[in-house]
Amino acid sequence: MKKKINFHLYLIGGVSIILTTIFITFIFYGLFQQQVKRDLKNYGQLLAQNYTLSSNSIMFKEKVMGDLRITIVKQNGEVVFESYADVSQMDNHGNRPEIIDAVNRGEGNSVRYSSTLENDTFYYALLLKDGNILRVSKQTHSIMTLFLGILPLVVGLATIIFLLCLILSQVLTRRIITPIEKMAENIEALEENIAYDELIPFARTIKMQNNHILKQMEYLEQEKNKIQMITDNMSEGLILLNNDKNILTINNSAIYLLSEKEKDYIGKNILYLSRNEQLNNIINSAADGESSSAYIFVEDKHLEAFANPVYYKENMVGLMCLLLDVTEKKESEKIRREFTANVSHELKTPLTSILGYAWLIKNGVAKQEDIKNFADRIHHDANRLILLINDIIKLSELDDPRKDMNLEGVDLYEIAKECVSSLSVSAQNKEVSLEVVGESHKVIANRSMMEELIYNLCDNAIRYNKPSGKVTITVKAEKENIILSVEDTGIGIPKEHQSRIFERFYCVDKSRLKATGGTGLGLSIVKHIVQQHNAKLVLDSAVNLGTKITITFMK
Ligand SMILES: Nc1ncnc2c1ncn2[C@@H]1O[C@H](COP(=O)(O)OP(=O)(O)O)[C@@H](O)[C@H]1O
Ligand SMILES: [Mg+2]
């Protein structure tokens, strides 16, 4: 704007200077011509008064002033006197306009331009009393030579004026623009800073639009934060890519699932984030306009990845990639598969032995004295089957997340006492003493699950104890929590097995399993119950010294 105003002011200044110069030259030249004409007329009339018939050309010659030229011409055009030239050489002047006018009207004027001399000659002719015509003439500069003569002066002056124009236009422009710039600097207080009244409607519109833009920006910011919050708190990984597979947006989960390295991936190619072949394959298919998905394995995580092209108004504007962590799902699938195989195996073993003994008895192969023994074995194995099936049912019930927990205030001390009495026979058989210490404490829990939990722990503590061993069940409060612990002085669990004993069908010593009569499911039932009650389990065991399992219930 400044440049434009300046340029226009320069242009106006320049054109004004040129036009003024031309007009003034013409006006002055006009005045000058009039002055020359007036002077010539005065001279002519003055000379005519002094002119007598007797006077001769010498009189004129003596009186000639400056560059004034005097000619006497007869009415027929013949030159009788000329102050500057030889009369005999001169041609007839009868056709000169000033002479014709003088003959007809008593006086005449004319101006003629000589291109060879580049000047104008002014003529004034006057009819004398004796009938001759007196003509005075004077040469002056033509307008062109006059103009060229003063040109350096004009150019000099014009330059000075033009420079003044430049300075003035700069100052003026600044004066016009500065208030507008101040307005622009403080859009908030636009109406208080109005530079010119003409700008009031303009300022109002700007203010309105500014407010509108601010509101829109605030709204967009809020929306952006909302989306950011959602994506950041999503456990699924989300990546948005442009058509060149450069990352536009990536949430924390995606970074965690794919690389674990906190880096700024925005603007970088997907390869910079992950070189996983399957992931890049589905992204390439999405880039070709096809939705696809794949299971990918990154470090120790199983991920399910989906890649889709994103369209806006029928044009593909980018790609979206969603990553789901299915590690747990995969792992529980694996556990379930192994469990099914194990269950079949565990059920088959006692059934096969039952079938075998029953066959021997049925076909009379068994001796009479062995029949009781065989019947005992069948009884034992059928019992074992029942135990197994009961445990499997319990586990599958615990596995069902839809099951109602039926929570109530349960006194752990009381349950421990009941458990001790129901296990007293087997404890006596193993020569193990049982003791419950502590005091009554209630936890919010499922009663039968608590019975199952304490029973399993006590059962193990007796089962894996040594003769004249001891089992202590403690129920106490610590800070905000209720603690239940079952401690024995038994065989203990070797370090390398400690992390695995909670797995289904896991037992430290397979050969002893049958002898001890366990199912290998007790501790996995315990683990499930503890998880469902949001409690914490700690195992502390040393081989040959004993085992202590502590469960902390949060209040
Ligand atoms: N108190 C304990 N002392 C020593 N070993 C134990 C104890 N409790 C559990 N174990 C070991 O952990 C394994 C798994 O226990 P559990 O799941 O209850 O199965 P089960 O008792 O039917 O064998 C047992 O086979 C045993 O080897
Ligand atoms: Mg057990």
Coordinates of C-alpha atoms and ligand atoms in Angstrom, one line a residue:
M1 CA 0.0 0.0 0.0
K2 CA 2.8 2.4 1.0
K3 CA 4.6 1.7 -2.3
K4 CA 1.4 2.2 -4.3
I5 CA 0.6 5.5 -2.6
N6 CA 4.2 6.7 -3.0
F7 CA 4.2 5.7 -6.6
H8 CA 1.0 7.6 -7.3
L9 CA 2.3 10.7 -5.5
Y10 CA 5.5 10.6 -7.5
L11 CA 3.5 10.2 -10.7
I12 CA 1.3 13.1 -9.8
G13 CA 4.3 15.2 -8.9
G14 CA 6.2 14.4 -12.1
V15 CA 3.3 15.0 -14.4
S16 CA 2.4 18.2 -12.7
I17 CA 5.9 19.5 -13.0
I18 CA 6.1 18.6 -16.7
L19 CA 2.6 20.1 -17.5
T20 CA 3.3 23.2 -15.5
T21 CA 6.6 23.7 -17.3
I22 CA 4.9 23.3 -20.8
F23 CA 2.0 25.6 -20.0
I24 CA 4.1 28.3 -18.4
T25 CA 6.5 28.3 -21.4
F26 CA 3.5 28.8 -23.7
I27 CA 2.0 31.5 -21.6
F28 CA 5.3 33.3 -21.2
Y29 CA 6.0 33.0 -24.9
G30 CA 2.5 34.5 -25.7
L31 CA 3.2 37.4 -23.4
F32 CA 6.6 37.9 -24.9
Q33 CA 5.1 37.9 -28.4
Q34 CA 2.6 40.5 -27.4
Q35 CA 5.3 42.6 -25.8
V36 CA 7.4 42.4 -29.0
K37 CA 4.4 43.3 -31.1
R38 CA 3.6 46.3 -28.9
D39 CA 7.2 47.5 -29.0
L40 CA 7.4 47.2 -32.8
K41 CA 4.1 49.2 -33.1
N42 CA 5.5 51.9 -30.8
Y43 CA 8.8 52.1 -32.8
G44 CA 6.9 52.2 -36.1
Q45 CA 4.6 55.0 -35.0
L46 CA 7.5 56.9 -33.5
L47 CA 9.4 56.6 -36.8
A48 CA 6.4 57.6 -38.8
Q49 CA 6.0 60.8 -36.9
N50 CA 9.6 61.8 -37.7
Y51 CA 9.3 60.7 -41.3
T52 CA 9.2 63.4 -43.9
L53 CA 9.4 63.2 -47.7
S54 CA 12.7 64.9 -47.6
S55 CA 14.2 62.6 -45.1
N56 CA 16.4 60.0 -46.6
S57 CA 17.5 56.7 -45.8
I58 CA 20.5 57.9 -43.8
M59 CA 18.2 59.4 -41.2
F60 CA 16.7 56.0 -40.6
K61 CA 20.1 54.4 -40.6
E62 CA 21.3 56.7 -37.9
K63 CA 18.3 56.2 -35.8
V64 CA 18.2 52.5 -36.1
M65 CA 18.1 51.1 -32.6
G66 CA 19.5 47.7 -31.7
D67 CA 18.5 44.9 -34.0
L68 CA 15.5 46.8 -35.3
R69 CA 15.2 46.6 -39.1
I70 CA 13.4 49.2 -41.1
T71 CA 12.1 48.9 -44.6
I72 CA 10.2 51.4 -46.8
V73 CA 8.1 49.8 -49.4
K74 CA 6.0 51.3 -52.1
Q75 CA 2.3 50.3 -52.4
N76 CA 3.3 48.2 -55.4
G77 CA 5.7 46.2 -53.3
E78 CA 8.9 47.7 -54.5
V79 CA 11.4 48.2 -51.6
V80 CA 12.8 51.7 -51.5
F81 CA 14.7 51.5 -48.3
E82 CA 16.1 48.7 -46.2
S83 CA 18.3 49.3 -43.1
Y84 CA 20.2 46.1 -43.3
A85 CA 20.3 45.1 -46.9
D86 CA 21.0 46.2 -50.4
V87 CA 17.7 47.4 -51.9
S88 CA 18.5 46.4 -55.4
Q89 CA 18.9 42.8 -54.3
M90 CA 15.5 42.6 -52.7
D91 CA 12.4 41.1 -54.3
N92 CA 9.0 42.6 -54.4
H93 CA 7.2 42.8 -51.0
G94 CA 3.7 43.3 -52.4
N95 CA 2.6 39.8 -51.3
R96 CA 3.7 40.0 -47.6
P97 CA 0.7 39.8 -45.4
E98 CA 1.7 42.8 -43.2
I99 CA 2.2 45.0 -46.4
I100 CA -1.2 43.9 -47.8
D101 CA -2.9 44.8 -44.4
A102 CA -1.1 48.1 -44.3
V103 CA -2.3 49.0 -47.8
N104 CA -5.8 47.9 -47.1
R105 CA -6.3 48.9 -43.4
G106 CA -3.5 51.3 -42.6
E107 CA -1.4 48.9 -40.6
G108 CA -0.5 45.2 -40.5
N109 CA 1.2 42.6 -38.4
S110 CA 2.8 39.2 -39.0
V111 CA 5.2 36.7 -37.6
R112 CA 7.3 34.4 -39.7
Y113 CA 9.5 31.6 -38.7
S114 CA 12.8 31.0 -40.3
S115 CA 13.9 27.4 -40.1
T116 CA 17.4 28.2 -41.1
L117 CA 17.9 30.7 -38.4
E118 CA 15.6 28.9 -36.0
N119 CA 14.0 32.1 -34.9
D120 CA 10.8 34.1 -35.4
T121 CA 10.7 37.5 -37.2
F122 CA 8.0 40.0 -36.1
Y123 CA 6.8 42.5 -38.6
Y124 CA 4.8 45.8 -38.2
A125 CA 3.8 47.7 -41.3
L126 CA 2.3 51.3 -41.3
L127 CA 0.8 53.3 -44.2
L128 CA 2.7 56.6 -44.3
K129 CA 1.2 60.0 -45.3
D130 CA 3.1 59.9 -48.6
G131 CA 1.5 56.6 -49.5
N132 CA 4.6 54.5 -48.9
I133 CA 4.7 51.8 -46.3
L134 CA 7.0 51.8 -43.3
R135 CA 7.8 48.4 -42.0
V136 CA 9.7 47.6 -38.8
S137 CA 10.8 44.1 -37.9
K138 CA 12.6 42.3 -35.2
Q139 CA 14.0 38.8 -34.8
T140 CA 13.4 37.0 -31.6
H141 CA 14.0 33.4 -30.4
S142 CA 11.4 30.9 -31.5
I143 CA 9.5 29.1 -28.8
M144 CA 11.6 26.0 -29.3
T145 CA 15.0 27.8 -29.0
L146 CA 13.6 29.8 -26.1
F147 CA 12.5 26.5 -24.5
L148 CA 15.8 24.8 -25.2
G149 CA 17.6 27.8 -23.8
I150 CA 15.9 27.6 -20.5
L151 CA 15.8 23.8 -20.5
P152 CA 18.8 23.2 -18.1
L153 CA 17.2 25.6 -15.7
V154 CA 13.8 23.9 -16.0
V155 CA 15.3 20.5 -15.6
G156 CA 17.3 21.6 -12.6
L157 CA 14.3 23.2 -11.0
A158 CA 12.1 20.2 -11.9
T159 CA 14.6 17.9 -10.3
I160 CA 14.6 19.9 -7.1
I161 CA 10.8 20.1 -7.0
F162 CA 10.6 16.4 -7.8
L163 CA 12.9 15.6 -4.9
L164 CA 10.8 17.7 -2.7
C165 CA 7.8 15.8 -4.0
L166 CA 9.6 12.5 -3.1
I167 CA 10.3 13.6 0.5
L168 CA 6.8 15.1 0.9
S169 CA 5.1 12.0 -0.5
Q170 CA 7.1 9.8 1.9
V171 CA 6.1 12.0 4.8
L172 CA 2.5 12.1 3.7
T173 CA 2.3 8.4 3.0
R174 CA 3.7 7.6 6.4
R175 CA 1.2 10.0 8.0
I176 CA -1.7 8.2 6.2
I177 CA -0.4 4.7 6.8
T178 CA 0.9 4.9 10.4
P179 CA -2.6 5.2 12.1
I180 CA -3.8 2.2 9.9
E181 CA -0.8 0.2 11.0
K182 CA -1.5 1.0 14.6
M183 CA -5.1 -0.1 14.1
A184 CA -3.8 -3.4 12.7
E185 CA -1.4 -3.9 15.6
N186 CA -4.2 -3.8 18.1
I187 CA -7.2 -5.6 16.6
E188 CA -8.7 -6.1 20.1
A189 CA -9.2 -2.4 20.6
L190 CA -9.9 -1.7 16.9
E191 CA -12.9 0.6 17.4
E192 CA -11.1 2.8 19.9
N193 CA -8.1 3.3 17.6
I194 CA -10.0 4.2 14.4
A195 CA -7.7 6.2 12.2
Y196 CA -10.3 7.6 9.8
D197 CA -14.0 7.8 10.0
E198 CA -14.3 6.1 6.6
L199 CA -12.7 3.0 8.1
I200 CA -15.4 2.5 10.8
P201 CA -17.6 0.0 8.9
F202 CA -14.4 -1.7 7.7
A203 CA -13.2 -2.0 11.3
R204 CA -16.5 -3.3 12.5
T205 CA -16.4 -6.1 9.9
I206 CA -12.8 -6.9 10.8
K207 CA -13.7 -7.0 14.5
M208 CA -16.7 -9.2 13.9
Q209 CA -14.6 -11.6 11.7
N210 CA -11.8 -11.5 14.2
N211 CA -14.2 -12.6 17.0
H212 CA -15.6 -15.2 14.8
I213 CA -12.1 -16.6 13.9
L214 CA -11.1 -16.6 17.6
K215 CA -14.3 -18.5 18.5
Q216 CA -13.7 -21.0 15.7
M217 CA -10.1 -21.4 16.8
E218 CA -11.1 -22.0 20.4
Y219 CA -13.6 -24.5 19.2
L220 CA -11.1 -26.3 17.0
E221 CA -8.5 -26.3 19.8
Q222 CA -11.1 -27.9 22.1
E223 CA -12.0 -30.5 19.5
K224 CA -8.3 -31.2 18.9
N225 CA -7.7 -31.6 22.6
K226 CA -10.7 -33.9 22.9
I227 CA -9.5 -36.1 20.0
Q228 CA -5.9 -36.0 21.4
M229 CA -7.2 -37.0 24.8
I230 CA -9.3 -39.9 23.4
T231 CA -6.4 -41.1 21.2
D232 CA -3.9 -40.8 24.0
N233 CA -6.0 -42.8 26.4
M234 CA -6.9 -45.5 23.9
S235 CA -5.3 -48.8 24.5
E236 CA -5.4 -49.4 20.8
G237 CA -2.6 -47.9 18.7
L238 CA -3.8 -45.4 16.1
I239 CA -1.7 -44.0 13.2
L240 CA -2.8 -41.7 10.5
L241 CA -0.6 -41.5 7.4
N242 CA -0.7 -39.4 4.3
N243 CA -0.6 -40.9 0.8
D244 CA 3.2 -41.0 0.9
K245 CA 3.0 -43.1 4.1
N246 CA 4.4 -40.3 6.3
I247 CA 3.0 -40.1 9.8
L248 CA 0.5 -37.3 10.4
T249 CA -0.7 -38.5 13.8
I250 CA 0.3 -41.2 16.1
N251 CA -0.9 -42.0 19.6
N252 CA 1.1 -43.2 22.6
S253 CA -0.2 -46.7 22.4
A254 CA 0.9 -47.1 18.8
I255 CA 4.4 -46.0 19.8
Y256 CA 4.4 -48.3 22.8
L257 CA 3.1 -51.3 20.8
L258 CA 5.5 -50.9 17.9
S259 CA 8.7 -49.4 19.2
E260 CA 8.7 -48.5 22.9
K261 CA 11.1 -45.7 22.0
E262 CA 9.6 -42.3 22.7
K263 CA 10.5 -40.3 19.6
D264 CA 9.0 -37.6 17.5
Y265 CA 7.6 -39.6 14.5
I266 CA 5.4 -36.8 13.1
G267 CA 6.3 -36.2 9.4
K268 CA 8.5 -39.3 9.3
N269 CA 7.9 -42.3 7.0
I270 CA 6.2 -45.4 8.6
L271 CA 9.4 -47.3 8.0
Y272 CA 11.1 -45.1 10.5
L273 CA 8.6 -46.4 13.1
S274 CA 8.5 -50.0 12.2
R275 CA 10.1 -52.2 9.6
N276 CA 7.8 -55.1 10.3
E277 CA 7.1 -56.8 7.0
Q278 CA 3.4 -57.7 7.6
L279 CA 2.6 -54.3 8.9
N280 CA 4.2 -52.6 5.9
N281 CA 2.4 -55.0 3.6
I282 CA -1.0 -54.1 4.9
I283 CA -0.1 -50.4 4.8
N284 CA 1.0 -50.8 1.2
S285 CA -2.3 -52.5 0.3
A286 CA -4.2 -49.7 2.0
A287 CA -2.2 -47.2 -0.1
D288 CA -3.4 -49.1 -3.1
G289 CA -7.0 -48.5 -1.9
E290 CA -7.6 -51.9 -0.3
S291 CA -8.5 -52.5 3.4
S292 CA -6.5 -55.3 5.0
S293 CA -5.5 -56.7 8.3
A294 CA -2.8 -59.0 9.7
Y295 CA -1.6 -60.6 12.9
I296 CA 1.9 -59.3 13.6
F297 CA 4.4 -60.2 16.3
V298 CA 6.5 -57.4 17.7
E299 CA 9.1 -58.3 20.3
D300 CA 7.0 -60.3 22.8
K301 CA 3.6 -58.8 21.7
H302 CA 1.0 -60.2 19.5
L303 CA -0.8 -57.5 17.6
E304 CA -3.8 -57.4 15.3
A305 CA -3.3 -54.6 12.7
F306 CA -5.9 -53.1 10.4
A307 CA -5.0 -50.7 7.6
N308 CA -7.7 -48.7 5.7
P309 CA -7.5 -46.0 3.1
V310 CA -9.2 -42.7 4.1
Y311 CA -11.4 -41.0 1.6
Y312 CA -12.6 -37.4 1.5
K313 CA -15.0 -36.4 -1.2
E314 CA -14.1 -39.5 -3.2
N315 CA -10.4 -38.7 -3.1
M316 CA -8.0 -40.8 -1.1
V317 CA -6.4 -38.4 1.4
G318 CA -4.4 -40.8 3.5
L319 CA -4.4 -44.1 5.5
M320 CA -5.4 -45.1 8.9
C321 CA -3.8 -47.9 10.8
L322 CA -5.3 -49.4 14.0
L323 CA -3.3 -51.8 16.3
L324 CA -4.8 -54.0 18.9
D325 CA -2.8 -55.8 21.5
V326 CA -4.1 -59.4 21.4
T327 CA -1.2 -60.9 23.4
E328 CA -3.5 -61.8 26.3
K329 CA -6.1 -63.3 24.0
K330 CA -3.4 -65.3 22.2
E331 CA -1.9 -66.5 25.5
S332 CA -5.2 -67.5 27.0
E333 CA -6.0 -69.3 23.8
K334 CA -2.8 -71.2 24.2
I335 CA -3.5 -71.9 27.8
R336 CA -7.0 -73.1 26.9
R337 CA -5.6 -75.4 24.2
E338 CA -3.0 -76.8 26.6
F339 CA -5.7 -77.2 29.3
T340 CA -8.0 -79.2 27.0
A341 CA -5.2 -81.5 26.1
N342 CA -4.2 -81.9 29.7
V343 CA -7.7 -82.5 30.9
S344 CA -8.2 -85.2 28.4
H345 CA -5.0 -86.8 29.5
E346 CA -5.7 -86.4 33.2
L347 CA -9.2 -87.9 32.8
K348 CA -8.0 -90.7 30.6
T349 CA -5.4 -92.0 33.0
P350 CA -7.7 -93.0 35.9
L351 CA -10.5 -94.0 33.5
T352 CA -8.1 -96.4 31.7
S353 CA -7.1 -98.0 35.0
I354 CA -10.8 -98.2 36.1
L355 CA -11.6 -99.9 32.8
G356 CA -8.7 -102.3 33.1
Y357 CA -9.5 -103.5 36.6
A358 CA -13.3 -103.7 35.8
W359 CA -12.4 -105.8 32.7
L360 CA -10.3 -108.1 34.8
I361 CA -13.1 -108.6 37.3
K362 CA -15.8 -108.9 34.7
N363 CA -14.0 -111.5 32.7
G364 CA -13.1 -113.5 35.8
V365 CA -9.4 -113.0 35.1
A366 CA -8.8 -111.5 38.5
K367 CA -8.2 -113.9 41.3
Q368 CA -10.7 -113.9 44.1
E369 CA -8.3 -112.5 46.6
D370 CA -7.3 -109.6 44.3
I371 CA -10.9 -108.5 43.6
K372 CA -11.0 -106.4 46.8
N373 CA -7.7 -104.8 46.0
F374 CA -8.9 -104.1 42.4
A375 CA -12.2 -102.7 43.7
D376 CA -10.1 -100.4 46.0
R377 CA -8.1 -99.1 43.1
I378 CA -11.3 -98.5 41.0
H379 CA -12.7 -96.7 44.0
H380 CA -9.5 -94.6 44.4
D381 CA -9.4 -93.7 40.7
A382 CA -13.1 -92.9 40.5
N383 CA -12.5 -90.6 43.5
R384 CA -9.6 -89.0 41.8
L385 CA -11.9 -88.5 38.7
I386 CA -14.5 -86.9 40.9
L387 CA -11.9 -84.6 42.4
L388 CA -10.5 -83.7 39.0
I389 CA -13.9 -83.0 37.6
N390 CA -14.9 -80.9 40.6
D391 CA -11.7 -78.8 40.2
I392 CA -12.3 -78.5 36.5
I393 CA -15.9 -77.3 37.1
K394 CA -14.6 -74.8 39.7
L395 CA -12.0 -73.5 37.3
S396 CA -14.4 -73.1 34.5
E397 CA -16.8 -71.3 36.8
L398 CA -14.0 -68.9 37.8
D399 CA -13.1 -68.4 34.1
D400 CA -16.6 -67.2 33.4
P401 CA -16.5 -63.4 33.8
R402 CA -20.3 -63.1 33.6
K403 CA -20.7 -64.9 36.8
D404 CA -22.2 -62.9 39.7
M405 CA -19.7 -62.8 42.6
N406 CA -22.3 -62.6 45.4
L407 CA -20.1 -60.6 47.7
E408 CA -20.7 -60.4 51.5
G409 CA -18.7 -59.7 54.7
V410 CA -16.8 -62.9 55.3
D411 CA -14.9 -63.7 58.5
L412 CA -11.6 -65.3 57.4
Y413 CA -10.7 -66.4 60.9
E414 CA -13.9 -68.3 61.2
I415 CA -13.4 -70.0 57.8
A416 CA -9.9 -70.9 58.7
K417 CA -11.1 -72.6 61.9
E418 CA -13.8 -74.6 59.9
C419 CA -11.2 -75.6 57.4
V420 CA -8.8 -76.8 60.1
S421 CA -11.5 -79.0 61.6
S422 CA -12.5 -80.5 58.2
L423 CA -8.8 -81.2 57.4
S424 CA -7.9 -82.5 60.9
V425 CA -8.2 -86.2 59.8
S426 CA -5.8 -85.9 56.9
A427 CA -3.5 -83.8 59.1
Q428 CA -3.4 -86.5 61.7
N429 CA -2.7 -89.1 59.0
K430 CA 0.3 -87.0 57.9
E431 CA 1.3 -86.3 61.5
V432 CA 1.0 -82.6 60.9
S433 CA -0.3 -80.2 63.5
L434 CA -2.7 -77.4 62.5
E435 CA -3.0 -74.0 64.2
V436 CA -5.0 -70.9 63.5
V437 CA -3.7 -67.6 65.0
G438 CA -4.9 -64.0 64.9
E439 CA -8.3 -62.6 65.3
S440 CA -11.6 -62.2 63.5
H441 CA -11.4 -60.0 60.4
K442 CA -14.1 -59.6 57.8
V443 CA -13.4 -59.0 54.1
I444 CA -15.9 -58.3 51.4
A445 CA -15.8 -61.6 49.4
N446 CA -17.6 -64.6 48.1
R447 CA -17.9 -67.1 50.9
S448 CA -17.5 -70.3 49.0
M449 CA -14.5 -68.9 47.1
M450 CA -12.9 -68.0 50.4
E451 CA -13.6 -71.6 51.7
E452 CA -12.1 -73.0 48.6
L453 CA -9.0 -70.7 48.8
I454 CA -8.2 -71.5 52.4
Y455 CA -9.0 -75.2 51.9
N456 CA -6.6 -75.4 48.9
L457 CA -3.8 -73.6 50.7
C458 CA -4.2 -75.7 53.9
D459 CA -4.5 -78.9 51.8
N460 CA -1.2 -78.2 50.1
A461 CA 0.5 -77.2 53.4
I462 CA -0.5 -80.6 54.9
R463 CA 0.1 -82.6 51.7
Y464 CA 3.6 -81.3 51.1
N465 CA 4.6 -81.3 54.7
K466 CA 6.9 -83.6 56.6
P467 CA 6.0 -85.9 59.5
S468 CA 5.6 -83.9 62.7
G469 CA 5.4 -80.8 60.6
K470 CA 3.3 -77.8 61.4
V471 CA 0.8 -75.6 59.6
T472 CA 0.0 -72.1 60.8
I473 CA -2.9 -70.1 59.5
T474 CA -2.8 -66.4 60.4
V475 CA -5.6 -63.8 60.0
K476 CA -4.6 -60.3 60.9
A477 CA -5.0 -56.7 60.0
E478 CA -2.1 -54.6 58.8
K479 CA -2.6 -50.9 58.1
E480 CA -5.7 -50.8 56.0
N481 CA -5.4 -54.4 54.8
I482 CA -6.5 -57.8 56.0
I483 CA -3.7 -60.4 55.7
L484 CA -4.2 -64.2 55.5
S485 CA -1.2 -66.4 55.5
V486 CA -0.7 -70.1 55.4
E487 CA 2.7 -71.3 56.5
D488 CA 4.1 -74.8 56.7
T489 CA 7.3 -76.5 57.7
G490 CA 7.2 -78.8 54.7
I491 CA 9.3 -79.7 51.7
G492 CA 9.3 -76.2 50.2
I493 CA 9.3 -75.3 46.5
P494 CA 12.5 -75.0 44.5
K495 CA 13.1 -71.5 43.1
E496 CA 12.8 -72.5 39.5
H497 CA 9.3 -73.9 40.0
Q498 CA 8.0 -71.1 42.1
S499 CA 6.7 -69.0 39.1
R500 CA 5.0 -72.0 37.5
I501 CA 3.1 -73.7 40.3
F502 CA 0.1 -71.5 39.6
E503 CA -0.3 -72.9 36.1
R504 CA -3.0 -75.5 35.5
F505 CA -1.9 -79.1 36.1
Y506 CA 1.6 -78.0 37.1
C507 CA 3.3 -80.0 39.8
V508 CA 6.9 -79.9 41.0
D509 CA 7.3 -83.6 41.1
K510 CA 5.2 -85.5 38.6
S511 CA 6.0 -88.9 40.1
R512 CA 4.7 -87.9 43.5
L513 CA 1.5 -86.5 42.2
K514 CA -0.3 -89.7 42.2
A515 CA 1.0 -90.6 45.6
T516 CA 0.0 -87.3 47.1
G517 CA -3.4 -87.4 45.4
G518 CA -3.4 -83.8 44.1
T519 CA -5.0 -82.7 40.9
G520 CA -2.5 -79.9 40.0
L521 CA -5.4 -77.5 39.8
G522 CA -5.5 -76.2 43.4
L523 CA -3.2 -73.3 43.1
S524 CA -4.6 -72.1 39.7
I525 CA -8.0 -72.0 41.5
V526 CA -6.3 -70.0 44.3
K527 CA -4.8 -67.6 41.7
H528 CA -8.1 -67.0 40.1
I529 CA -9.9 -66.4 43.3
V530 CA -7.2 -63.9 44.5
Q531 CA -7.5 -62.1 41.1
Q532 CA -11.2 -61.9 41.3
H533 CA -11.0 -60.3 44.8
N534 CA -8.4 -57.8 43.7
A535 CA -6.1 -59.2 46.4
K536 CA -2.4 -59.8 46.2
L537 CA -0.6 -63.1 46.6
V538 CA 3.0 -63.5 47.7
L539 CA 4.9 -66.8 47.8
D540 CA 7.8 -67.3 50.0
S541 CA 9.4 -70.8 50.0
A542 CA 12.6 -72.5 50.7
V543 CA 13.4 -76.1 50.0
N544 CA 13.2 -78.3 53.1
L545 CA 12.3 -75.4 55.3
G546 CA 8.8 -74.7 54.3
T547 CA 6.4 -72.5 52.4
K548 CA 4.5 -69.4 53.3
I549 CA 1.7 -68.0 51.1
T550 CA 0.5 -64.6 52.0
I551 CA -2.7 -63.0 50.6
T552 CA -3.4 -59.3 51.2
F553 CA -7.0 -58.1 50.8
M554 CA -7.3 -54.4 50.2
K555 CA -10.0 -52.8 52.3
Ligands
LIG1 N1 2.9 -75.9 50.5 C1 3.5 -76.4 49.5 N2 4.8 -76.9 49.8 C2 5.5 -77.5 48.8 N3 5.0 -77.6 47.5 C3 3.8 -77.1 47.2 C4 3.0 -76.5 48.2 N4 1.9 -76.1 47.6 C5 2.0 -76.4 46.3 N5 3.1 -77.1 46.1 C6 3.6 -77.6 44.7 O1 2.8 -76.9 43.8 C7 2.2 -77.9 42.9 C8 0.8 -77.4 42.5 O2 -0.1 -77.3 43.6 P1 -1.6 -77.4 43.4 O3 -2.0 -76.6 42.2 O4 -2.3 -77.2 44.6 O5 -1.7 -78.9 42.9 P2 -1.8 -80.2 43.7 O6 -1.8 -79.8 45.1 O7 -3.0 -80.9 43.3 O8 -0.6 -81.0 43.3 C9 2.1 -79.1 43.8 O9 2.1 -80.2 43.0 C10 3.3 -79.0 44.6 O10 4.4 -79.6 43.9
MG2 MG -3.3 -78.7 46.0

